[in-house]
Structures are given as C-alpha cells and as structure tokens.
PDB file of C-alpha atoms in Angstrom:
ATOM      1  CA  UNK A 260      57.867 -65.620 -97.309  1.00 50.00           C
ATOM      2  CA  UNK A 261      54.404 -66.528 -98.785  1.00 56.00           C
ATOM      3  CA  UNK A 262      52.112 -68.451 -97.523  1.00 56.00           C
ATOM      4  CA  UNK A 263      53.851 -69.262 -94.463  1.00 61.00           C
ATOM      5  CA  UNK A 264      57.465 -70.786 -97.207  1.00 71.00           C
ATOM      6  CA  UNK A 265      60.317 -68.370 -97.158  1.00 80.00           C
ATOM      7  CA  UNK A 266      60.266 -67.136-101.255  1.00 86.00           C
ATOM      8  CA  UNK A 267      64.112 -66.153-102.280  1.00 88.00           C
ATOM      9  CA  UNK A 268      63.204 -63.958-104.605  1.00 90.00           C
ATOM     10  CA  UNK A 269      66.566 -62.737-105.446  1.00 95.00           C
ATOM     11  CA  UNK A 270      69.557 -63.764-104.104  1.00 93.00           C
ATOM     12  CA  UNK A 271      73.507 -63.059-104.150  1.00 86.00           C
ATOM     13  CA  UNK A 272      73.021 -60.233-106.519  1.00 91.00           C
ATOM     14  CA  UNK A 273      75.987 -57.779-106.433  1.00 92.00           C
ATOM     15  CA  UNK A 274      77.251 -55.426-109.287  1.00 95.00           C
ATOM     16  CA  UNK A 275      77.448 -51.585-108.858  1.00 96.00           C
ATOM     17  CA  UNK A 276      76.793 -48.953-111.128  1.00 97.00           C
ATOM     18  CA  UNK A 277      78.901 -45.554-111.622  1.00 96.00           C
ATOM     19  CA  UNK A 278      77.399 -41.869-113.475  1.00 96.00           C
ATOM     20  CA  UNK A 279      77.217 -42.035-116.783  1.00 98.00           C
ATOM     21  CA  UNK A 280      76.237 -45.841-117.617  1.00 98.00           C
ATOM     22  CA  UNK A 281      73.347 -47.729-118.136  1.00 98.00           C
ATOM     23  CA  UNK A 282      73.235 -50.725-116.774  1.00 98.00           C
ATOM     24  CA  UNK A 283      70.456 -53.226-118.975  1.00 98.00           C
ATOM     25  CA  UNK A 284      69.547 -56.443-116.245  1.00 98.00           C
ATOM     26  CA  UNK A 285      67.696 -58.940-118.089  1.00 97.00           C
ATOM     27  CA  UNK A 286      65.311 -62.220-118.369  1.00 95.00           C
ATOM     28  CA  UNK A 287      62.313 -64.076-118.424  1.00 93.00           C
ATOM     29  CA  UNK A 288      59.088 -63.018-116.700  1.00 90.00           C
ATOM     30  CA  UNK A 289      59.470 -63.601-112.641  1.00 90.00           C
ATOM     31  CA  UNK A 290      63.647 -63.935-112.496  1.00 93.00           C
ATOM     32  CA  UNK A 291      63.067 -60.956-109.607  1.00 93.00           C
ATOM     33  CA  UNK A 292      64.258 -58.276-111.846  1.00 94.00           C
ATOM     34  CA  UNK A 293      61.142 -56.257-110.538  1.00 92.00           C
ATOM     35  CA  UNK A 294      61.893 -57.257-106.867  1.00 94.00           C
ATOM     36  CA  UNK A 295      65.345 -56.322-106.872  1.00 94.00           C
ATOM     37  CA  UNK A 296      63.854 -52.347-108.041  1.00 93.00           C
ATOM     38  CA  UNK A 297      60.884 -52.207-105.217  1.00 94.00           C
ATOM     39  CA  UNK A 298      63.679 -53.608-102.858  1.00 95.00           C
ATOM     40  CA  UNK A 299      66.152 -50.341-103.650  1.00 95.00           C
ATOM     41  CA  UNK A 300      63.040 -48.267-103.119  1.00 95.00           C
ATOM     42  CA  UNK A 301      62.243 -50.097-100.133  1.00 95.00           C
ATOM     43  CA  UNK A 302      58.749 -50.946-101.591  1.00 93.00           C
ATOM     44  CA  UNK A 303      58.652 -54.427-101.022  1.00 93.00           C
ATOM     45  CA  UNK A 304      55.263 -55.953 -99.478  1.00 91.00           C
ATOM     46  CA  UNK A 305      55.410 -55.916 -95.511  1.00 88.00           C
ATOM     47  CA  UNK A 306      56.622 -59.415 -95.090  1.00 89.00           C
ATOM     48  CA  UNK A 307      59.805 -59.521 -97.142  1.00 91.00           C
ATOM     49  CA  UNK A 308      62.914 -59.741 -95.722  1.00 92.00           C
ATOM     50  CA  UNK A 309      66.084 -57.881 -96.649  1.00 93.00           C
ATOM     51  CA  UNK A 310      69.871 -59.061 -96.478  1.00 93.00           C
ATOM     52  CA  UNK A 311      73.132 -57.111 -97.146  1.00 94.00           C
ATOM     53  CA  UNK A 312      73.742 -53.965 -99.048  1.00 95.00           C
ATOM     54  CA  UNK A 313      72.783 -51.790-101.663  1.00 96.00           C
ATOM     55  CA  UNK A 314      74.624 -48.164-100.936  1.00 96.00           C
ATOM     56  CA  UNK A 315      73.972 -44.860-102.935  1.00 96.00           C
ATOM     57  CA  UNK A 316      75.470 -42.018-103.083  1.00 92.00           C
ATOM     58  CA  UNK A 317      75.820 -38.952-103.101  1.00 85.00           C
ATOM     59  CA  UNK A 318      76.625 -35.108-101.660  1.00 83.00           C
ATOM     60  CA  UNK A 319      75.106 -35.531 -98.514  1.00 81.00           C
ATOM     61  CA  UNK A 320      77.158 -38.972 -98.068  1.00 90.00           C
ATOM     62  CA  UNK A 321      76.057 -42.091 -98.682  1.00 95.00           C
ATOM     63  CA  UNK A 322      72.627 -44.169 -97.749  1.00 96.00           C
ATOM     64  CA  UNK A 323      72.179 -47.478 -97.801  1.00 97.00           C
ATOM     65  CA  UNK A 324      68.976 -47.970 -98.919  1.00 96.00           C
ATOM     66  CA  UNK A 325      68.114 -52.047 -97.687  1.00 95.00           C
ATOM     67  CA  UNK A 326      68.092 -50.729 -93.882  1.00 95.00           C
ATOM     68  CA  UNK A 327      67.549 -46.971 -94.650  1.00 96.00           C
ATOM     69  CA  UNK A 328      64.186 -46.011 -92.519  1.00 96.00           C
ATOM     70  CA  UNK A 329      60.527 -44.676 -94.140  1.00 96.00           C
ATOM     71  CA  UNK A 330      61.173 -41.173 -93.951  1.00 96.00           C
ATOM     72  CA  UNK A 331      64.647 -41.076 -95.796  1.00 96.00           C
ATOM     73  CA  UNK A 332      63.615 -43.422 -97.737  1.00 96.00           C
ATOM     74  CA  UNK A 333      59.981 -41.258 -98.432  1.00 94.00           C
ATOM     75  CA  UNK A 334      61.887 -36.949 -97.999  1.00 93.00           C
ATOM     76  CA  UNK A 335      65.437 -37.989 -99.508  1.00 94.00           C
ATOM     77  CA  UNK A 336      65.314 -40.999-102.383  1.00 95.00           C
ATOM     78  CA  UNK A 337      62.933 -41.538-103.991  1.00 95.00           C
ATOM     79  CA  UNK A 338      62.049 -38.774-106.620  1.00 93.00           C
ATOM     80  CA  UNK A 339      65.384 -37.587-105.587  1.00 94.00           C
ATOM     81  CA  UNK A 340      68.008 -39.840-105.733  1.00 96.00           C
ATOM     82  CA  UNK A 341      66.620 -42.296-107.098  1.00 97.00           C
ATOM     83  CA  UNK A 342      63.777 -42.389-109.664  1.00 96.00           C
ATOM     84  CA  UNK A 343      60.841 -45.192-111.319  1.00 96.00           C
ATOM     85  CA  UNK A 344      59.520 -45.478-113.915  1.00 95.00           C
ATOM     86  CA  UNK A 345      57.384 -48.879-113.383  1.00 93.00           C
ATOM     87  CA  UNK A 346      56.636 -51.139-114.776  1.00 89.00           C
ATOM     88  CA  UNK A 347      53.053 -50.891-113.681  1.00 89.00           C
ATOM     89  CA  UNK A 348      52.078 -46.840-114.562  1.00 90.00           C
ATOM     90  CA  UNK A 349      48.330 -46.893-114.005  1.00 81.00           C
ATOM     91  CA  UNK A 350      49.308 -47.834-110.081  1.00 81.00           C
ATOM     92  CA  UNK A 351      51.523 -44.887-110.015  1.00 88.00           C
ATOM     93  CA  UNK A 352      49.540 -42.120-111.738  1.00 96.00           C
ATOM     94  CA  UNK A 353      46.768 -40.687-109.663  1.00 96.00           C
ATOM     95  CA  UNK A 354      43.805 -41.862-110.762  1.00 95.00           C
ATOM     96  CA  UNK A 355      41.687 -38.574-109.790  1.00 96.00           C
ATOM     97  CA  UNK A 356      43.992 -35.747-110.810  1.00 97.00           C
ATOM     98  CA  UNK A 357      44.848 -35.373-114.393  1.00 98.00           C
ATOM     99  CA  UNK A 358      48.018 -35.746-115.491  1.00 98.00           C
ATOM    100  CA  UNK A 359      49.040 -32.194-116.380  1.00 98.00           C
ATOM    101  CA  UNK A 360      48.250 -31.742-112.885  1.00 98.00           C
ATOM    102  CA  UNK A 361      50.525 -34.089-112.186  1.00 98.00           C
ATOM    103  CA  UNK A 362      53.354 -32.873-113.593  1.00 98.00           C
ATOM    104  CA  UNK A 363      53.153 -29.511-112.514  1.00 97.00           C
ATOM    105  CA  UNK A 364      53.210 -30.842-108.651  1.00 97.00           C
ATOM    106  CA  UNK A 365      55.538 -33.391-109.798  1.00 96.00           C
ATOM    107  CA  UNK A 366      57.949 -30.019-110.417  1.00 96.00           C
ATOM    108  CA  UNK A 367      57.594 -27.774-108.245  1.00 96.00           C
ATOM    109  CA  UNK A 368      58.801 -30.435-105.611  1.00 93.00           C
ATOM    110  CA  UNK A 369      61.399 -31.955-107.132  1.00 93.00           C
ATOM    111  CA  UNK A 370      62.512 -28.700-109.753  1.00 90.00           C
ATOM    112  CA  UNK A 371      61.020 -26.100-108.046  1.00 92.00           C
ATOM    113  CA  UNK A 372      59.105 -24.727-110.958  1.00 94.00           C
ATOM    114  CA  UNK A 373      58.076 -20.777-110.300  1.00 95.00           C
ATOM    115  CA  UNK A 374      54.182 -20.912-110.419  1.00 94.00           C
ATOM    116  CA  UNK A 375      54.506 -18.346-113.437  1.00 95.00           C
ATOM    117  CA  UNK A 376      56.335 -21.045-114.975  1.00 96.00           C
ATOM    118  CA  UNK A 377      54.110 -24.393-114.480  1.00 96.00           C
ATOM    119  CA  UNK A 378      51.967 -24.442-117.095  1.00 96.00           C
ATOM    120  CA  UNK A 379      55.541 -24.542-120.231  1.00 97.00           C
ATOM    121  CA  UNK A 380      57.222 -26.627-118.075  1.00 97.00           C
ATOM    122  CA  UNK A 381      54.787 -29.008-117.260  1.00 97.00           C
ATOM    123  CA  UNK A 382      54.259 -29.403-121.821  1.00 97.00           C
ATOM    124  CA  UNK A 383      58.522 -29.881-121.916  1.00 97.00           C
ATOM    125  CA  UNK A 384      58.361 -32.851-119.120  1.00 97.00           C
ATOM    126  CA  UNK A 385      55.606 -34.233-121.707  1.00 97.00           C
ATOM    127  CA  UNK A 386      57.516 -33.474-124.559  1.00 97.00           C
ATOM    128  CA  UNK A 387      60.124 -35.193-122.839  1.00 95.00           C
ATOM    129  CA  UNK A 388      58.343 -38.269-123.103  1.00 95.00           C
ATOM    130  CA  UNK A 389      56.972 -38.111-126.062  1.00 94.00           C
ATOM    131  CA  UNK A 390      53.637 -38.638-123.895  1.00 96.00           C
ATOM    132  CA  UNK A 391      50.705 -35.762-126.041  1.00 97.00           C
ATOM    133  CA  UNK A 392      49.921 -32.479-125.048  1.00 98.00           C
ATOM    134  CA  UNK A 393      46.473 -32.701-126.082  1.00 98.00           C
ATOM    135  CA  UNK A 394      45.138 -35.530-123.219  1.00 98.00           C
ATOM    136  CA  UNK A 395      47.283 -33.446-120.987  1.00 98.00           C
ATOM    137  CA  UNK A 396      44.275 -32.462-119.578  1.00 98.00           C
ATOM    138  CA  UNK A 397      42.773 -36.226-119.698  1.00 98.00           C
ATOM    139  CA  UNK A 398      42.864 -38.222-116.365  1.00 97.00           C
ATOM    140  CA  UNK A 399      45.232 -41.232-116.561  1.00 96.00           C
ATOM    141  CA  UNK A 400      41.370 -44.042-116.723  1.00 95.00           C
ATOM    142  CA  UNK A 401      40.910 -42.534-120.247  1.00 97.00           C
ATOM    143  CA  UNK A 402      44.818 -42.458-121.850  1.00 95.00           C
ATOM    144  CA  UNK A 403      46.064 -46.133-123.063  1.00 94.00           C
ATOM    145  CA  UNK A 404      48.405 -48.532-121.775  1.00 92.00           C
ATOM    146  CA  UNK A 405      51.108 -46.812-123.822  1.00 92.00           C
ATOM    147  CA  UNK A 406      50.186 -43.233-123.219  1.00 95.00           C
ATOM    148  CA  UNK A 407      50.357 -43.910-119.515  1.00 95.00           C
ATOM    149  CA  UNK A 408      53.764 -45.087-119.655  1.00 94.00           C
ATOM    150  CA  UNK A 409      54.890 -42.381-121.169  1.00 95.00           C
ATOM    151  CA  UNK A 410      52.624 -40.072-118.684  1.00 97.00           C
ATOM    152  CA  UNK A 411      54.687 -41.827-115.533  1.00 96.00           C
ATOM    153  CA  UNK A 412      58.363 -42.020-117.630  1.00 96.00           C
ATOM    154  CA  UNK A 413      57.894 -37.896-117.845  1.00 96.00           C
ATOM    155  CA  UNK A 414      57.756 -37.889-114.387  1.00 96.00           C
ATOM    156  CA  UNK A 415      60.217 -39.688-113.596  1.00 96.00           C
ATOM    157  CA  UNK A 416      62.786 -37.754-115.538  1.00 96.00           C
ATOM    158  CA  UNK A 417      61.485 -34.512-114.173  1.00 95.00           C
ATOM    159  CA  UNK A 418      63.327 -35.029-110.333  1.00 91.00           C
ATOM    160  CA  UNK A 419      66.809 -35.768-112.960  1.00 93.00           C
ATOM    161  CA  UNK A 420      66.959 -37.702-110.359  1.00 95.00           C
ATOM    162  CA  UNK A 421      71.220 -39.571-109.905  1.00 96.00           C
ATOM    163  CA  UNK A 422      69.891 -42.708-110.026  1.00 97.00           C
ATOM    164  CA  UNK A 423      67.162 -43.776-112.841  1.00 97.00           C
ATOM    165  CA  UNK A 424      65.486 -47.445-112.324  1.00 97.00           C
ATOM    166  CA  UNK A 425      63.661 -47.890-115.404  1.00 97.00           C
ATOM    167  CA  UNK A 426      60.914 -51.193-114.612  1.00 96.00           C
ATOM    168  CA  UNK A 427      59.510 -52.061-117.819  1.00 95.00           C
ATOM    169  CA  UNK A 428      59.064 -48.442-120.185  1.00 95.00           C
ATOM    170  CA  UNK A 429      58.675 -49.593-123.384  1.00 92.00           C
ATOM    171  CA  UNK A 430      55.476 -52.188-122.739  1.00 87.00           C
ATOM    172  CA  UNK A 431      53.186 -51.241-124.468  1.00 86.00           C
ATOM    173  CA  UNK A 432      54.988 -48.473-126.764  1.00 91.00           C
ATOM    174  CA  UNK A 433      55.293 -49.677-131.021  1.00 92.00           C
ATOM    175  CA  UNK A 434      58.611 -49.287-131.537  1.00 91.00           C
ATOM    176  CA  UNK A 435      59.077 -46.069-133.382  1.00 93.00           C
ATOM    177  CA  UNK A 436      58.484 -44.966-129.257  1.00 93.00           C
ATOM    178  CA  UNK A 437      60.640 -47.724-127.859  1.00 94.00           C
ATOM    179  CA  UNK A 438      63.666 -45.937-129.708  1.00 95.00           C
ATOM    180  CA  UNK A 439      62.528 -42.506-129.021  1.00 94.00           C
ATOM    181  CA  UNK A 440      61.973 -43.765-125.248  1.00 95.00           C
ATOM    182  CA  UNK A 441      65.081 -45.994-125.156  1.00 96.00           C
ATOM    183  CA  UNK A 442      67.118 -42.556-126.557  1.00 96.00           C
ATOM    184  CA  UNK A 443      65.494 -40.792-123.779  1.00 95.00           C
ATOM    185  CA  UNK A 444      66.974 -42.467-120.815  1.00 97.00           C
ATOM    186  CA  UNK A 445      69.922 -42.904-123.033  1.00 97.00           C
ATOM    187  CA  UNK A 446      70.016 -39.190-122.944  1.00 96.00           C
ATOM    188  CA  UNK A 447      69.277 -39.490-118.877  1.00 95.00           C
ATOM    189  CA  UNK A 448      72.887 -40.784-117.815  1.00 96.00           C
ATOM    190  CA  UNK A 449      74.750 -39.115-120.617  1.00 97.00           C
ATOM    191  CA  UNK A 450      74.301 -36.114-119.288  1.00 96.00           C
ATOM    192  CA  UNK A 451      76.018 -37.005-116.372  1.00 96.00           C
ATOM    193  CA  UNK A 452      73.879 -39.650-114.763  1.00 97.00           C
ATOM    194  CA  UNK A 453      73.300 -43.343-113.911  1.00 98.00           C
ATOM    195  CA  UNK A 454      70.087 -46.202-115.471  1.00 98.00           C
ATOM    196  CA  UNK A 455      69.539 -49.732-114.589  1.00 98.00           C
ATOM    197  CA  UNK A 456      66.957 -50.944-117.457  1.00 98.00           C
ATOM    198  CA  UNK A 457      65.007 -53.607-116.284  1.00 97.00           C
ATOM    199  CA  UNK A 458      63.000 -55.641-119.629  1.00 95.00           C
ATOM    200  CA  UNK A 459      63.130 -57.987-121.179  1.00 92.00           C
ATOM    201  CA  UNK A 460      63.103 -55.819-124.694  1.00 93.00           C
ATOM    202  CA  UNK A 461      67.061 -56.879-126.233  1.00 96.00           C
ATOM    203  CA  UNK A 462      66.262 -53.981-128.367  1.00 94.00           C
ATOM    204  CA  UNK A 463      66.246 -51.713-126.733  1.00 95.00           C
ATOM    205  CA  UNK A 464      68.992 -53.178-124.113  1.00 97.00           C
ATOM    206  CA  UNK A 465      71.411 -52.686-127.157  1.00 97.00           C
ATOM    207  CA  UNK A 466      69.784 -49.962-128.106  1.00 97.00           C
ATOM    208  CA  UNK A 467      71.381 -47.500-124.953  1.00 98.00           C
ATOM    209  CA  UNK A 468      73.364 -50.223-122.676  1.00 98.00           C
ATOM    210  CA  UNK A 469      77.058 -49.816-121.898  1.00 98.00           C
ATOM    211  CA  UNK A 470      76.400 -53.585-119.492  1.00 98.00           C
ATOM    212  CA  UNK A 471      74.522 -56.459-119.454  1.00 98.00           C
ATOM    213  CA  UNK A 472      72.849 -58.326-116.480  1.00 98.00           C
ATOM    214  CA  UNK A 473      71.125 -61.444-116.710  1.00 98.00           C
ATOM    215  CA  UNK A 474      69.392 -62.615-114.189  1.00 97.00           C
ATOM    216  CA  UNK A 475      67.421 -66.109-113.889  1.00 97.00           C
ATOM    217  CA  UNK A 476      65.859 -67.880-111.178  1.00 96.00           C
ATOM    218  CA  UNK A 477      66.231 -64.610-109.105  1.00 95.00           C
ATOM    219  CA  UNK A 478      70.313 -65.217-109.083  1.00 96.00           C
ATOM    220  CA  UNK A 479      72.671 -62.308-111.960  1.00 97.00           C
ATOM    221  CA  UNK A 480      74.350 -65.819-113.902  1.00 97.00           C
ATOM    222  CA  UNK A 481      76.160 -62.663-116.495  1.00 97.00           C
ATOM    223  CA  UNK A 482      77.565 -59.998-116.664  1.00 98.00           C
ATOM    224  CA  UNK A 483      79.255 -58.543-119.454  1.00 97.00           C
ATOM    225  CA  UNK A 484      80.159 -55.256-121.298  1.00 97.00           C
ATOM    226  CA  UNK A 485      77.502 -54.744-123.858  1.00 98.00           C
ATOM    227  CA  UNK A 486      79.481 -54.769-127.321  1.00 97.00           C
ATOM    228  CA  UNK A 487      80.796 -58.183-125.839  1.00 95.00           C
ATOM    229  CA  UNK A 488      76.999 -59.487-124.745  1.00 97.00           C
ATOM    230  CA  UNK A 489      75.656 -58.562-128.311  1.00 96.00           C
ATOM    231  CA  UNK A 490      78.416 -58.664-131.148  1.00 95.00           C
ATOM    232  CA  UNK A 491      81.244 -60.804-130.433  1.00 90.00           C
ATOM    233  CA  UNK A 492      82.917 -63.391-128.681  1.00 91.00           C
ATOM    234  CA  UNK A 493      78.590 -63.232-127.174  1.00 94.00           C
ATOM    235  CA  UNK A 494      77.238 -63.737-123.542  1.00 95.00           C
ATOM    236  CA  UNK A 495      79.014 -67.531-121.993  1.00 95.00           C
ATOM    237  CA  UNK A 496      76.116 -68.840-120.238  1.00 96.00           C
ATOM    238  CA  UNK A 497      73.890 -71.285-121.503  1.00 96.00           C
ATOM    239  CA  UNK A 498      71.098 -69.179-120.692  1.00 97.00           C
ATOM    240  CA  UNK A 499      71.871 -66.134-121.975  1.00 96.00           C
ATOM    241  CA  UNK A 500      72.893 -67.490-125.284  1.00 95.00           C
ATOM    242  CA  UNK A 501      69.348 -68.297-125.485  1.00 96.00           C
ATOM    243  CA  UNK A 502      68.012 -64.939-124.934  1.00 96.00           C
ATOM    244  CA  UNK A 503      69.527 -63.799-127.499  1.00 95.00           C
ATOM    245  CA  UNK A 504      69.017 -67.159-130.169  1.00 95.00           C
ATOM    246  CA  UNK A 505      65.008 -66.423-129.221  1.00 94.00           C
ATOM    247  CA  UNK A 506      65.012 -63.497-130.920  1.00 94.00           C
ATOM    248  CA  UNK A 507      63.117 -63.492-134.829  1.00 92.00           C
ATOM    249  CA  UNK A 508      65.806 -61.524-136.004  1.00 91.00           C
ATOM    250  CA  UNK A 509      68.307 -64.308-135.215  1.00 92.00           C
ATOM    251  CA  UNK A 510      67.541 -68.030-134.632  1.00 90.00           C
ATOM    252  CA  UNK A 511      63.856 -67.243-133.404  1.00 92.00           C
ATOM    253  CA  UNK A 512      64.347 -70.373-131.402  1.00 94.00           C
ATOM    254  CA  UNK A 513      62.600 -70.849-127.932  1.00 93.00           C
ATOM    255  CA  UNK A 514      64.774 -72.228-124.413  1.00 96.00           C
ATOM    256  CA  UNK A 515      62.327 -74.928-124.268  1.00 95.00           C
ATOM    257  CA  UNK A 516      61.115 -75.745-120.878  1.00 94.00           C
ATOM    258  CA  UNK A 517      60.244 -73.491-118.508  1.00 93.00           C
ATOM    259  CA  UNK A 518      61.654 -71.334-116.126  1.00 94.00           C
ATOM    260  CA  UNK A 519      61.758 -73.159-111.789  1.00 93.00           C
ATOM    261  CA  UNK A 520      59.318 -71.904-109.094  1.00 91.00           C
ATOM    262  CA  UNK A 521      60.901 -69.050-106.932  1.00 88.00           C
ATOM    263  CA  UNK A 522      59.093 -71.067-104.469  1.00 87.00           C
ATOM    264  CA  UNK A 523      60.670 -75.000-105.447  1.00 89.00           C
ATOM    265  CA  UNK A 524      64.039 -74.194-106.768  1.00 92.00           C
ATOM    266  CA  UNK A 525      65.723 -77.197-107.709  1.00 92.00           C
ATOM    267  CA  UNK A 526      69.048 -78.028-106.181  1.00 93.00           C
ATOM    268  CA  UNK A 527      71.791 -77.335-107.837  1.00 95.00           C
ATOM    269  CA  UNK A 528      72.092 -74.325-111.081  1.00 97.00           C
ATOM    270  CA  UNK A 529      68.919 -73.626-111.918  1.00 96.00           C
ATOM    271  CA  UNK A 530      69.208 -73.740-115.525  1.00 97.00           C
ATOM    272  CA  UNK A 531      69.895 -77.203-115.672  1.00 97.00           C
ATOM    273  CA  UNK A 532      66.587 -78.814-116.500  1.00 96.00           C
ATOM    274  CA  UNK A 533      66.398 -76.486-120.035  1.00 96.00           C
ATOM    275  CA  UNK A 534      70.091 -76.775-120.892  1.00 96.00           C
ATOM    276  CA  UNK A 535      72.034 -78.989-123.270  1.00 91.00           C
ATOM    277  CA  UNK A 536      75.254 -78.489-121.575  1.00 92.00           C
ATOM    278  CA  UNK A 537      73.731 -80.037-118.394  1.00 95.00           C
ATOM    279  CA  UNK A 538      76.657 -81.545-116.345  1.00 96.00           C
ATOM    280  CA  UNK A 539      76.719 -83.804-113.279  1.00 95.00           C
ATOM    281  CA  UNK A 540      79.024 -80.740-111.990  1.00 96.00           C
ATOM    282  CA  UNK A 541      75.869 -79.435-112.327  1.00 97.00           C
ATOM    283  CA  UNK A 542      74.249 -80.960-109.615  1.00 96.00           C
ATOM    284  CA  UNK A 543      76.481 -78.083-107.423  1.00 97.00           C
ATOM    285  CA  UNK A 544      74.863 -74.049-107.547  1.00 95.00           C
ATOM    286  CA  UNK A 545      77.763 -72.773-110.117  1.00 96.00           C
ATOM    287  CA  UNK A 546      80.104 -70.133-107.524  1.00 95.00           C
ATOM    288  CA  UNK A 547      79.117 -66.855-110.373  1.00 95.00           C
ATOM    289  CA  UNK A 548      83.414 -65.686-111.150  1.00 93.00           C
ATOM    290  CA  UNK A 549      84.450 -63.243-114.589  1.00 94.00           C
ATOM    291  CA  UNK A 550      81.274 -62.076-114.936  1.00 96.00           C
ATOM    292  CA  UNK A 551      79.266 -65.190-115.245  1.00 97.00           C
ATOM    293  CA  UNK A 552      78.057 -68.825-112.783  1.00 97.00           C
ATOM    294  CA  UNK A 553      78.314 -70.971-115.205  1.00 96.00           C
ATOM    295  CA  UNK A 554      80.485 -74.497-115.174  1.00 95.00           C
ATOM    296  CA  UNK A 555      80.925 -75.075-118.736  1.00 90.00           C
ATOM    297  CA  UNK A 556      81.012 -71.212-119.247  1.00 82.00           C
ATOM    298  CA  UNK A 557      84.406 -71.908-120.412  1.00 62.00           C
ATOM    299  CA  UNK A 558      83.580 -74.751-122.531  1.00 53.00           C
ATOM    300  CA  UNK A 559      82.940 -73.889-126.556  1.00 48.00           C
ATOM    301  CA  UNK A 560      79.607 -73.409-127.452  1.00 47.00           C
ATOM    302  CA  UNK A 561      77.550 -75.761-129.621  1.00 44.00           C
ATOM    303  CA  UNK A 562      76.452 -75.219-132.549  1.00 34.00           C
TER     304      UNK A 562
END
C-alpha cells in the first residue's frame, strides 16, 4: 500500500525451481523482480500484503514462505534454506565491522567452522567470490560498489543454502568479474542447489541460466528454456523479443515508450501501449498459457 492506495507490485507469478537449476528472472527496472525476492524472504515492508503460496522443500519438511512467522524465517530460512545476494549490498553489510569479521561470524553461524580455522576459511570464502584478500580488513565504507557486491556474494555463498536468490549480483562489476561471478553462481547450482538469478544483464543470464522468466509490470509474461529464449526460435512475447533486440550485439533498438506505473496499470495487456502488434483483443488481460501471456504470441513476428 502506498499513500492509501493498494498497488499490486507482483500479480500471479507462478514458477517452480528444481535443485541443480538456474532460473533467470529478467525485465526492466521497476517491474517487480526484487519485490518478489523480498516476499520469498519475508523482507517486505510491514504494510505489504501477500497471497498465495511459496513453498520450499527440505529434509525437515516444507515451509510456506508467505505464511511463515518471523521466528521461522530468521532461524530456519534466511541463510540456511535461502541465501541472498542483495541488490544493495551496502544496506546488508554491517558498517562498523570489517569484511573479515563478517565472513568469520557467518562461517561460525552457518558452516560451524572452528575458531582455529576461521581465518583460512574466510580467505577461501573471499576468493570464491573474487573479493580481494587485501581488503578483508576494510570496513564497508572503504569499498567500492563492486567490491561491496563481491563481499555480499561471499557472505551469501557461505551457507551453501539449497536455494540462492541473487538479486542483480553483477551490478558494478566489469565484464570479466561479471563472468567470474556468474560462473561461481552457476557452480552453486551445479552442486545440486537451486539458483534464482534476478537480473537485467541478459548476457549473464544467457551464460548460466537453464530457463528464463520475463516479468513486465508485475506479471510474468513468458517462461521458456534458455536455449529457446536466446536461440531458435526465440522469445514469443513481443516484450521479450524487444529486450533481446535492445542488446548492443543484436539490433541495439530500444523498446519505445516507458513501462506503466504499477499503481496505474492500464486495463488489459500492460504492454499494449508499447507494442506494434496490439489490437482490440489486447483490451483484455491475456491469460498465461503454454509459457506465455500474449494474445498474439502465435502470430509470426514482424520484421
């Protein structure tokens, strides 16, 4: 709720994610990707409301993340069943403690590392996320944005949680570090864990994702295998095709117009005002079926 109005930040988002799999959730800024991640961890503002189910399985039984109480989320879920690489690492790093101290504390709590082994284990955790060992004794305010991002990634990987939520994990990194970070996240999945990669970096998604979910104006409008999405025959939703066409290595053609405000969504298809294939049928909200939500997904793409 904002200013006395109800805003549907995410509506009807449904997907599954298996162990050993990476699902990339992509879309323009403000489409609801990070809100979805916050909902799964119980980190939404106090006036937010959720409905539906979001179940995570585990050896101790399944937990519905949307109805779990704070005690369960804090002691059983966060860091243990679900790890988080945050979009804003500065807000998740303790400002008065060095990176080394935060790594060692997390190693004690989540990995049960013995005191005698903490220094070596902290260095190994830093190297895993390509964090410079020479900066381990620095405080967060002494780090660049990219360095803080790698510190947060190192902390998130320590617990080897069955599910890792990586929210824009490559922000502030150069291309080489983007690739190294993406590859390390992929190894997390290859070791039998699940990875939800929330990103606007389609190159990183193409590098490591098994499937791609495209979000627009709070809704998932396409869900496809990465091979189909990035290769042949390509995306079926006009918005998804537009995202790929905007890449410099492709057409470098931006999608015209701007996405709608989540608090003032139009009737019908939210993408219709920006779509060159819109018709009167788009006055109704398209039903998500067979992996896509579009009235014209089966029509041949225009040149």
